[in-house]
mmCIF file of C-alpha atoms in Angstrom:
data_model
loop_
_atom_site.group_PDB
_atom_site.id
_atom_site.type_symbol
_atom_site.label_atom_id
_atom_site.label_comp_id
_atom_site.label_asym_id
_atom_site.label_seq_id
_atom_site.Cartn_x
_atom_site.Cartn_y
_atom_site.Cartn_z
ATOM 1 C CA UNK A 142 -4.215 12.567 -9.083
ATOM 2 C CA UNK A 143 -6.385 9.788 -10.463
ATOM 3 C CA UNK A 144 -5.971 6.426 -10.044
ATOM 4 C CA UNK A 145 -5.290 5.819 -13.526
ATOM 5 C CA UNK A 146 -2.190 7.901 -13.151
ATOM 6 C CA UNK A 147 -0.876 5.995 -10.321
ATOM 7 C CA UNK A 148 -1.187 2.751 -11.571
ATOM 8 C CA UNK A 149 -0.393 3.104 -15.326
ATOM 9 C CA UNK A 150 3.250 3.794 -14.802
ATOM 10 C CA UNK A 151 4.856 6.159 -16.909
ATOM 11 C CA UNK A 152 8.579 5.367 -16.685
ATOM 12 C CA UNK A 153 10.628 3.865 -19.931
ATOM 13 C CA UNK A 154 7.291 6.276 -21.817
ATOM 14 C CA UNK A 155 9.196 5.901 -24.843
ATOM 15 C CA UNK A 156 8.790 2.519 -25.107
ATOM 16 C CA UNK A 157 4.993 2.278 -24.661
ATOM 17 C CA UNK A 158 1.625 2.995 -26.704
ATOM 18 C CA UNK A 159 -0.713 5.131 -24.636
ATOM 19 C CA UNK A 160 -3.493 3.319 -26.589
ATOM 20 C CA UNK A 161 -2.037 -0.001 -24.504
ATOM 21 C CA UNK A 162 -2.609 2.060 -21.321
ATOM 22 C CA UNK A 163 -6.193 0.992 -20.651
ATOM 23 C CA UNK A 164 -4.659 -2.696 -20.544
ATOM 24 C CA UNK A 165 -2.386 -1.878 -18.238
ATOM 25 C CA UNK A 166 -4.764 0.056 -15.860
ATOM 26 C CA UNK A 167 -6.836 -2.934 -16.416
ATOM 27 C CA UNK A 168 -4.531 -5.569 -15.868
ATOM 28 C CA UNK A 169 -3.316 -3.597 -12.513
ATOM 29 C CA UNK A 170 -6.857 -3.981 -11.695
ATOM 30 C CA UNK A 171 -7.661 -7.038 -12.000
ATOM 31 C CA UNK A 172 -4.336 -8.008 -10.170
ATOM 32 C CA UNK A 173 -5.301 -6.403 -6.799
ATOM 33 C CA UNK A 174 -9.040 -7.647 -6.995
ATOM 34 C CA UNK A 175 -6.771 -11.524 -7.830
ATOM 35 C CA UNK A 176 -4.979 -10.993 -4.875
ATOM 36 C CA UNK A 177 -6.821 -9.331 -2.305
ATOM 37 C CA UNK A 178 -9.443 -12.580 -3.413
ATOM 38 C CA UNK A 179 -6.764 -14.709 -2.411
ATOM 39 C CA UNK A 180 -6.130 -12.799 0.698
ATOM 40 C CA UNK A 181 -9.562 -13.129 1.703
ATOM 41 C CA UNK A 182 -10.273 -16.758 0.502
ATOM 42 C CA UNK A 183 -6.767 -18.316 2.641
ATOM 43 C CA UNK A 184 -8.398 -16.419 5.873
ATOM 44 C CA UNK A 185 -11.304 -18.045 5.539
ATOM 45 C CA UNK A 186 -9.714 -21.460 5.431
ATOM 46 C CA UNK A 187 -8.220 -21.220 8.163
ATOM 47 C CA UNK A 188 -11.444 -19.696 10.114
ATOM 48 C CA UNK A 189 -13.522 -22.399 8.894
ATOM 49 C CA UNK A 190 -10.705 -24.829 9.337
ATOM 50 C CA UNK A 191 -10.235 -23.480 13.191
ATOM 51 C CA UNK A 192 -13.773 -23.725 14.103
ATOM 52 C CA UNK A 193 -14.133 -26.948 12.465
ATOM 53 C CA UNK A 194 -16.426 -26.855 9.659
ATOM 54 C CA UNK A 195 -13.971 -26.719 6.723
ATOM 55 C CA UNK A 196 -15.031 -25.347 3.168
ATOM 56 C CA UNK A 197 -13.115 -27.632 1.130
ATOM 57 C CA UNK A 198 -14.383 -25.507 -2.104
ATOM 58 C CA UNK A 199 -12.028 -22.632 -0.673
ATOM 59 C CA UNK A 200 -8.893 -24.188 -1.712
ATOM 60 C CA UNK A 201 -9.674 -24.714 -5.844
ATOM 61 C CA UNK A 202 -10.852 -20.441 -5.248
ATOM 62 C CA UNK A 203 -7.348 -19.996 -3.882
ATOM 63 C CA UNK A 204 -5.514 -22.153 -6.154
ATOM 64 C CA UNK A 205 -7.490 -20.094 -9.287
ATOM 65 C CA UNK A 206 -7.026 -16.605 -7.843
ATOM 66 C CA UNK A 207 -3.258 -17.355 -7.162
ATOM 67 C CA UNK A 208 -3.054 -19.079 -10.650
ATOM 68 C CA UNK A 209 -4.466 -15.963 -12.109
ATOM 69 C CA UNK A 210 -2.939 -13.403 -10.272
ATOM 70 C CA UNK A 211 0.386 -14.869 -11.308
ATOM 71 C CA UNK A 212 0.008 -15.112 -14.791
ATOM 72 C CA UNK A 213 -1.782 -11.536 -15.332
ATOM 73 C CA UNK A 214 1.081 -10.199 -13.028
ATOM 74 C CA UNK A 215 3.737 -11.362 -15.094
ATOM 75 C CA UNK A 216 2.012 -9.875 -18.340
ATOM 76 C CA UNK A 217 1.255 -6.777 -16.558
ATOM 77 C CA UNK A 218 4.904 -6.696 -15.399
ATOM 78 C CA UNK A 219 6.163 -7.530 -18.692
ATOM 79 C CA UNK A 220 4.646 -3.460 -20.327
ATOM 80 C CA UNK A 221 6.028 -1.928 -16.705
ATOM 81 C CA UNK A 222 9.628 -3.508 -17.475
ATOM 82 C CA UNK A 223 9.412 -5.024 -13.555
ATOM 83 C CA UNK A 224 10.443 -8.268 -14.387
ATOM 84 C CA UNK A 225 13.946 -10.254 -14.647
ATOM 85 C CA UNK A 226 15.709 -8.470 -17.648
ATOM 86 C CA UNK A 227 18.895 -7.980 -17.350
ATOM 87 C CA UNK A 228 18.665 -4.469 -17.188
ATOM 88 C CA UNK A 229 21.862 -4.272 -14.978
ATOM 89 C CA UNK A 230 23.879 -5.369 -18.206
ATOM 90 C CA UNK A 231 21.796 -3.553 -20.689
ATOM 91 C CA UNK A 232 21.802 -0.142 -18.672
ATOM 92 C CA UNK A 233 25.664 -0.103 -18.768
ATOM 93 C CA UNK A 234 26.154 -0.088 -22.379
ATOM 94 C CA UNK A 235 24.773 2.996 -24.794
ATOM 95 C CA UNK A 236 24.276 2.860 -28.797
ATOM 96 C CA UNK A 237 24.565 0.135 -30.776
ATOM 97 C CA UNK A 238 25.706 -2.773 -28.178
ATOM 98 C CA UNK A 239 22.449 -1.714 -26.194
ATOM 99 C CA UNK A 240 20.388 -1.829 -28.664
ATOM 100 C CA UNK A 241 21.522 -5.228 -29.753
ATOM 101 C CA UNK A 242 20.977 -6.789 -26.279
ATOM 102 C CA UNK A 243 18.035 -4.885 -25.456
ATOM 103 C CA UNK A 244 16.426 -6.019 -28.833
ATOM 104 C CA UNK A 245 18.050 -9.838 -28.227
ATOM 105 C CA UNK A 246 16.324 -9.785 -24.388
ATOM 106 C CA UNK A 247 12.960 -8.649 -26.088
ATOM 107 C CA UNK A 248 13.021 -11.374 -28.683
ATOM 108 C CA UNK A 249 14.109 -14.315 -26.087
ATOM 109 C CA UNK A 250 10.949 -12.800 -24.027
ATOM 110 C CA UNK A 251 8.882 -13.231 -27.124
ATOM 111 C CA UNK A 252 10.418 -17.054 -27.587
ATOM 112 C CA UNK A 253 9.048 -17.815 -23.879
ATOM 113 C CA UNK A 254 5.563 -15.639 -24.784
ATOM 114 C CA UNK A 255 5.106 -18.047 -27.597
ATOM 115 C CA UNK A 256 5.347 -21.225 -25.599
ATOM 116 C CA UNK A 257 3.247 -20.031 -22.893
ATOM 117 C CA UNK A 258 1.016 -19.393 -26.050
ATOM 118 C CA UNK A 259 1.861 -22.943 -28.069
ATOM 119 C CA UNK A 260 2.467 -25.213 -24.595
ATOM 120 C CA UNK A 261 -0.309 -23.902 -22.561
ATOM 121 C CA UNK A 262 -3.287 -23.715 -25.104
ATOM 122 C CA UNK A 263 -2.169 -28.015 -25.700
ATOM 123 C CA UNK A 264 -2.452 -27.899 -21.498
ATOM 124 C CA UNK A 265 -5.546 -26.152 -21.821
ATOM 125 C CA UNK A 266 -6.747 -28.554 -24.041
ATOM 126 C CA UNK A 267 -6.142 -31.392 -22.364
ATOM 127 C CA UNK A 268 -6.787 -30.515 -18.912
ATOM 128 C CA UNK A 269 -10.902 -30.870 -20.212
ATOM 129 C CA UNK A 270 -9.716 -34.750 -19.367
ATOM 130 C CA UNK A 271 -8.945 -34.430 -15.542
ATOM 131 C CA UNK A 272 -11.444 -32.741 -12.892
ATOM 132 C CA UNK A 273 -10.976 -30.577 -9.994
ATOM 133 C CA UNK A 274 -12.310 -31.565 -6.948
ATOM 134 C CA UNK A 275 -14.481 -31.321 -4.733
ATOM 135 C CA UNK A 276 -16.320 -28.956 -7.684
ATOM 136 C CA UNK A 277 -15.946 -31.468 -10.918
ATOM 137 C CA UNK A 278 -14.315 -28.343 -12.688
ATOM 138 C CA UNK A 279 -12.231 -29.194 -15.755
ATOM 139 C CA UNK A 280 -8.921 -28.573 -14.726
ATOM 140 C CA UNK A 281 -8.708 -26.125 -18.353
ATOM 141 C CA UNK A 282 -10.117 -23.584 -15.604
ATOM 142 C CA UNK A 283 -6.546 -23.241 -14.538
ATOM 143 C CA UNK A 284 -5.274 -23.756 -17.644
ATOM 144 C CA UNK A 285 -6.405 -21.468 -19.583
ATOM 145 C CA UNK A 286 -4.974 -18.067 -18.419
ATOM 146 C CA UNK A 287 -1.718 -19.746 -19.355
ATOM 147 C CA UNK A 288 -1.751 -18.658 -23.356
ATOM 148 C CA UNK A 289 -3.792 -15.635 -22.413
ATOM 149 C CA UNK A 290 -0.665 -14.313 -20.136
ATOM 150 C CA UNK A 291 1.695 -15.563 -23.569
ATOM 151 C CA UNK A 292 -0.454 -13.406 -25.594
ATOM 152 C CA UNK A 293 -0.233 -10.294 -23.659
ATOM 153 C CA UNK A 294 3.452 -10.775 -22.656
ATOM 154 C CA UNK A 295 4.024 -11.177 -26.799
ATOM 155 C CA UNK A 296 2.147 -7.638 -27.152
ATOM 156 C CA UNK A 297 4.135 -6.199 -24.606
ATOM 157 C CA UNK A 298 7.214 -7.433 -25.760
ATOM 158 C CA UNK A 299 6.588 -6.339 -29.830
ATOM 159 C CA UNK A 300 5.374 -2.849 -28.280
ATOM 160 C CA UNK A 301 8.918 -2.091 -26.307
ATOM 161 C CA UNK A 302 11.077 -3.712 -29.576
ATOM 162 C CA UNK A 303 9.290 -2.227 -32.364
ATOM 163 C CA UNK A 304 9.425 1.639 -29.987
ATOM 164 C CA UNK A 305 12.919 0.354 -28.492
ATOM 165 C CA UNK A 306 13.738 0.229 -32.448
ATOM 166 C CA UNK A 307 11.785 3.118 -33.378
ATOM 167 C CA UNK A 308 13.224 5.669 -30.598
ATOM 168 C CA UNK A 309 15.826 3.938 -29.312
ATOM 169 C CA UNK A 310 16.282 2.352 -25.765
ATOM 170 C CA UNK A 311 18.000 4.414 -23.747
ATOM 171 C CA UNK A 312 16.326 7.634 -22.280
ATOM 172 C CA UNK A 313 17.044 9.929 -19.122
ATOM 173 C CA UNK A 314 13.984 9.266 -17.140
ATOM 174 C CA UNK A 315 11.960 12.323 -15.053
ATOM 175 C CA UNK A 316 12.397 12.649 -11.135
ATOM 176 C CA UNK A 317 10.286 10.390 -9.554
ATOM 177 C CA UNK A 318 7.877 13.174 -7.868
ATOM 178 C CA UNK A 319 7.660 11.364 -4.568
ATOM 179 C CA UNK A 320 11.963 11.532 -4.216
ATOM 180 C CA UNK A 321 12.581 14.306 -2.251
ATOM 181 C CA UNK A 322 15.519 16.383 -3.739
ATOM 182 C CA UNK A 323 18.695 15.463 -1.903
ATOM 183 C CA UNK A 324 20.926 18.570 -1.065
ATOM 184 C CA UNK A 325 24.348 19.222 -1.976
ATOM 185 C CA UNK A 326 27.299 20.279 0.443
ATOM 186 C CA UNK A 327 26.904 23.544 -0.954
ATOM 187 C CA UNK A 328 23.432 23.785 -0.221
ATOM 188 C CA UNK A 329 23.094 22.366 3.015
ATOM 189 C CA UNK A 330 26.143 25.152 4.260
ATOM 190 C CA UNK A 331 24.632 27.797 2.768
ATOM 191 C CA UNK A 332 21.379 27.213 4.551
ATOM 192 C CA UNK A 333 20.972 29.681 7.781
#
């Protein structure tokens, strides 16, 4: 199995665009480099830190990386359906009342994907006025994965409503091929 098909996942398929999949592959990516980076960066604060000869730089690389990692795992999150919908409420229903709330979930998701979008490009913006230090870096450096993440949380979002729409929400999704397949009463006595 490639790694393409482990990270691109494929439950809730009907609500996806395989031609998105190379953004989520990407995105999945990109998150472990972000956070193994910030792994590696926090150890070696506190190494340098121990022995006594501090890095100061290392702390604006882990701030960034965590930054990042956040923001791109929230969009990534956002096409896996892994984040805080409430799916417990929308699973129990089935026609019309779940597609209402599913589509009225997606579109309060969009509202917050716009002001990520509209709030954090004016943060952006301004943050060219204030400097990191030790580095002098604009503080936009931070900033500016903020209407990025809005952007692909928005495309996300549109792709499940307009497919949620299209093919409806609700689907029986496949065994999970690493469950093993519990055995019934039946089964187990009729085993020698």
């Amino acid at each position: 199995m490639a790694i393409a098909d482990k990270l691109v996942l494929q439950r809730q398929r009907h609500l996806k665009w395989r031609w998105l999949d190379w953004l989520e592959l990407a995105l999945m990516i990109l998150c472990g480099l972000l956070c193994f980076g910030f792994s590696l960066s926090v150890t070696a604060d506190i190494v340098t830190r121990t022995i006594g000869h501090p890095w100061l730089w290392l702390q604006e690389v882990t701030s960034t990386l965590f930054i990042y990692a956040i923001f791109i795992g929230t969009a990534v999150a956002t096409r896996r359906n892994d984040h805080l919908y409430l799916t417990a409420i929308s699973e129990a229903m089935h026609g019309a009342p779940r597609v209402i709330v599913e589509a009225i979930i997606r579109l309060i998701v969009l509202g917050v994907a716009f002001c990520l979008i509209w709030y954090g490009y004016q943060n952006y913006l301004r943050g060219f006025g204030s400097f990191r230090l030790p580095s002098g870096t604009p503080i936009a450096s931070l900033y500016a994965i903020i209407p990025l993440s809005g952007i692909l949380i928005g495309l996300f979002t549109i792709e499940q409503l307009v497919n949620g729409l299209r093919n409806g929400f609700e689907h029986p999704e496949p065994p999970d091929d690493d469950v093993a397949p519990v055995a019934t009463a039946a089964q187990t006595r009729a085993q020698p």
